[in-house]
Amino acid sequence: MSLEELYREVILDHYRSPRHKGKLEHASAHAEGHNPLCGDEIALDLLVEGGKVTKVAITGQGCSISQASASMMAEAIEGKSLDEVRDLIGKFKAMMDIEGDPKDAGIDPARPGAALGDLEALQGVRKFPVRIKCANLPWTTLEQALEDV
Ligand code: ZN
């Protein structure tokens, strides 16, 4: 299996079986995001306790890239401190920023997602600029939610 096929498998797996799907009854923060270019929608609930994201719940619909990105994001941020979550947002955006200078963002241009674990599977989206908004949607929604905490 090539790396690209492996990435595709990871994305499809998260799309078919989204992690942390649902809503929280007592969320500390909530945000909704919409990507009109593709019709993607994300609704995000966070529970924040003691400076940590202790629970994440997401509902949404749309393309495989947007929904897989949301599912992987939820897995990556649950249990992390707010500082760690903000750091991860920065790294994800740097991976997806095809116009920025990788050196400025402190990433390896040959492997821009190296520090991102499973989320590295989404780095192939860089080759399809119109889909970058799909991959970024959950992350911009997360940034909005963090404004409330
Ligand atoms: Zn999309």
Short mmCIF file of C-alpha atoms and ligand atoms in Angstrom, two decimals:
data_model
loop_
_atom_site.label_atom_id
_atom_site.label_comp_id
_atom_site.label_asym_id
_atom_site.label_seq_id
_atom_site.Cartn_x
_atom_site.Cartn_y
_atom_site.Cartn_z
CA MET A 1 0.00 0.00 0.00
CA SER A 2 1.40 3.39 -0.93
CA LEU A 3 1.43 6.21 1.59
CA GLU A 4 -1.23 7.98 -0.43
CA GLU A 5 -3.50 4.92 -0.30
CA LEU A 6 -2.93 4.65 3.42
CA TYR A 7 -3.90 8.30 3.85
CA ARG A 8 -7.03 7.72 1.79
CA GLU A 9 -7.95 4.76 4.00
CA VAL A 10 -7.51 6.85 7.17
CA ILE A 11 -9.72 9.62 5.75
CA LEU A 12 -12.44 7.20 4.61
CA ASP A 13 -12.39 5.38 7.93
CA HIS A 14 -12.99 8.63 9.85
CA TYR A 15 -15.64 9.68 7.32
CA ARG A 16 -17.53 6.39 7.63
CA SER A 17 -17.17 6.12 11.41
CA PRO A 18 -16.83 9.64 12.76
CA ARG A 19 -15.37 9.77 16.29
CA HIS A 20 -16.94 11.88 19.04
CA LYS A 21 -20.18 12.26 17.11
CA GLY A 22 -23.02 13.98 18.96
CA LYS A 23 -23.82 16.90 21.19
CA LEU A 24 -23.00 17.83 24.77
CA GLU A 25 -25.75 18.77 27.17
CA HIS A 26 -23.62 21.12 29.23
CA ALA A 27 -21.10 22.47 26.76
CA SER A 28 -18.70 25.24 27.78
CA ALA A 29 -18.50 26.42 24.20
CA HIS A 30 -20.36 25.87 20.97
CA ALA A 31 -19.67 26.99 17.42
CA GLU A 32 -20.99 26.26 13.98
CA GLY A 33 -19.15 26.43 10.70
CA HIS A 34 -20.28 26.36 7.12
CA ASN A 35 -18.35 26.07 3.89
CA PRO A 36 -20.71 27.28 1.17
CA LEU A 37 -18.28 26.28 -1.60
CA CYS A 38 -18.83 22.62 -0.84
CA GLY A 39 -21.92 22.57 1.40
CA ASP A 40 -19.99 21.32 4.44
CA GLU A 41 -21.43 21.94 7.90
CA ILE A 42 -19.94 21.40 11.34
CA ALA A 43 -21.43 21.97 14.79
CA LEU A 44 -18.96 21.67 17.63
CA ASP A 45 -19.47 21.38 21.40
CA LEU A 46 -16.60 21.57 23.87
CA LEU A 47 -16.49 20.91 27.57
CA VAL A 48 -13.60 22.78 29.16
CA GLU A 49 -12.65 22.05 32.76
CA GLY A 50 -9.52 23.22 34.58
CA GLY A 51 -7.97 24.63 31.42
CA LYS A 52 -8.42 21.38 29.53
CA VAL A 53 -10.75 20.24 26.77
CA THR A 54 -12.25 17.27 28.57
CA LYS A 55 -15.00 16.45 26.06
CA VAL A 56 -15.61 17.09 22.38
CA ALA A 57 -18.77 16.39 20.40
CA ILE A 58 -19.36 17.11 16.75
CA THR A 59 -22.24 16.81 14.34
CA GLY A 60 -21.99 17.66 10.70
CA GLN A 61 -22.52 16.80 7.13
CA GLY A 62 -20.60 17.30 3.95
CA CYS A 63 -17.72 15.85 2.02
CA SER A 64 -15.33 13.19 3.26
CA ILE A 65 -12.49 15.69 3.73
CA SER A 66 -14.46 18.02 6.00
CA GLN A 67 -16.02 15.27 8.08
CA ALA A 68 -12.82 13.23 8.40
CA SER A 69 -10.93 16.38 9.42
CA ALA A 70 -13.57 17.03 12.12
CA SER A 71 -13.36 13.47 13.43
CA MET A 72 -9.55 13.47 13.54
CA MET A 73 -9.54 16.90 15.16
CA ALA A 74 -11.92 15.69 17.89
CA GLU A 75 -9.63 12.75 18.64
CA ALA A 76 -6.57 14.96 18.65
CA ILE A 77 -7.87 17.66 21.01
CA GLU A 78 -9.84 15.72 23.64
CA GLY A 79 -7.85 15.66 26.86
CA LYS A 80 -5.49 18.42 25.77
CA SER A 81 -4.90 21.74 27.52
CA LEU A 82 -6.14 24.90 25.83
CA ASP A 83 -2.54 25.89 25.07
CA GLU A 84 -1.88 22.53 23.44
CA VAL A 85 -5.08 22.84 21.42
CA ARG A 86 -4.09 26.31 20.19
CA ASP A 87 -0.66 25.01 19.29
CA LEU A 88 -2.24 22.17 17.29
CA ILE A 89 -4.51 24.62 15.44
CA GLY A 90 -1.40 26.57 14.43
CA LYS A 91 0.37 23.43 13.21
CA PHE A 92 -2.65 22.24 11.26
CA LYS A 93 -3.07 25.61 9.58
CA ALA A 94 0.62 25.69 8.74
CA MET A 95 0.31 22.27 7.10
CA MET A 96 -2.61 23.50 5.00
CA ASP A 97 -1.09 26.86 4.12
CA ILE A 98 0.16 26.29 0.58
CA GLU A 99 1.01 29.95 0.09
CA GLY A 100 2.98 30.49 3.27
CA ASP A 101 6.68 29.86 3.69
CA PRO A 102 7.18 26.50 5.44
CA LYS A 103 10.33 27.88 7.07
CA ASP A 104 8.35 30.67 8.74
CA ALA A 105 5.86 28.14 10.05
CA GLY A 106 8.67 25.86 11.25
CA ILE A 107 7.54 22.88 9.20
CA ASP A 108 9.32 20.51 6.84
CA PRO A 109 8.15 21.26 3.28
CA ALA A 110 8.69 17.62 2.34
CA ARG A 111 6.47 16.45 5.17
CA PRO A 112 4.35 19.35 6.38
CA GLY A 113 2.17 17.20 8.62
CA ALA A 114 5.00 15.40 10.40
CA ALA A 115 4.09 16.72 13.87
CA LEU A 116 0.38 15.97 13.54
CA GLY A 117 -0.08 12.21 14.01
CA ASP A 118 -3.11 10.86 12.17
CA LEU A 119 -3.92 14.34 10.91
CA GLU A 120 -0.96 14.03 8.58
CA ALA A 121 -3.32 11.99 6.39
CA LEU A 122 -4.87 15.29 5.34
CA GLN A 123 -1.67 16.79 3.97
CA GLY A 124 -2.48 15.32 0.54
CA VAL A 125 -5.33 17.85 0.37
CA ARG A 126 -2.67 20.50 -0.30
CA LYS A 127 -2.64 19.25 -3.88
CA PHE A 128 -6.31 20.21 -4.28
CA PRO A 129 -6.53 23.87 -3.25
CA VAL A 130 -10.32 24.04 -3.53
CA ARG A 131 -10.59 21.34 -0.86
CA ILE A 132 -8.36 23.10 1.66
CA LYS A 133 -11.39 25.03 2.94
CA CYS A 134 -13.07 21.66 3.58
CA ALA A 135 -10.13 20.43 5.67
CA ASN A 136 -9.85 23.74 7.54
CA LEU A 137 -13.57 24.12 8.35
CA PRO A 138 -13.56 22.16 11.65
CA TRP A 139 -10.44 24.04 12.76
CA THR A 140 -11.84 27.51 12.08
CA THR A 141 -15.00 26.37 13.90
CA LEU A 142 -12.81 25.27 16.82
CA GLU A 143 -11.13 28.68 16.90
CA GLN A 144 -14.56 30.31 17.12
CA ALA A 145 -15.58 28.01 19.97
CA LEU A 146 -12.38 28.82 21.88
CA GLU A 147 -13.29 32.50 21.87
CA ASP A 148 -16.03 31.61 24.38
CA VAL A 149 -13.81 29.86 26.92
ZN ZN B 1 -16.05 19.80 1.42
#
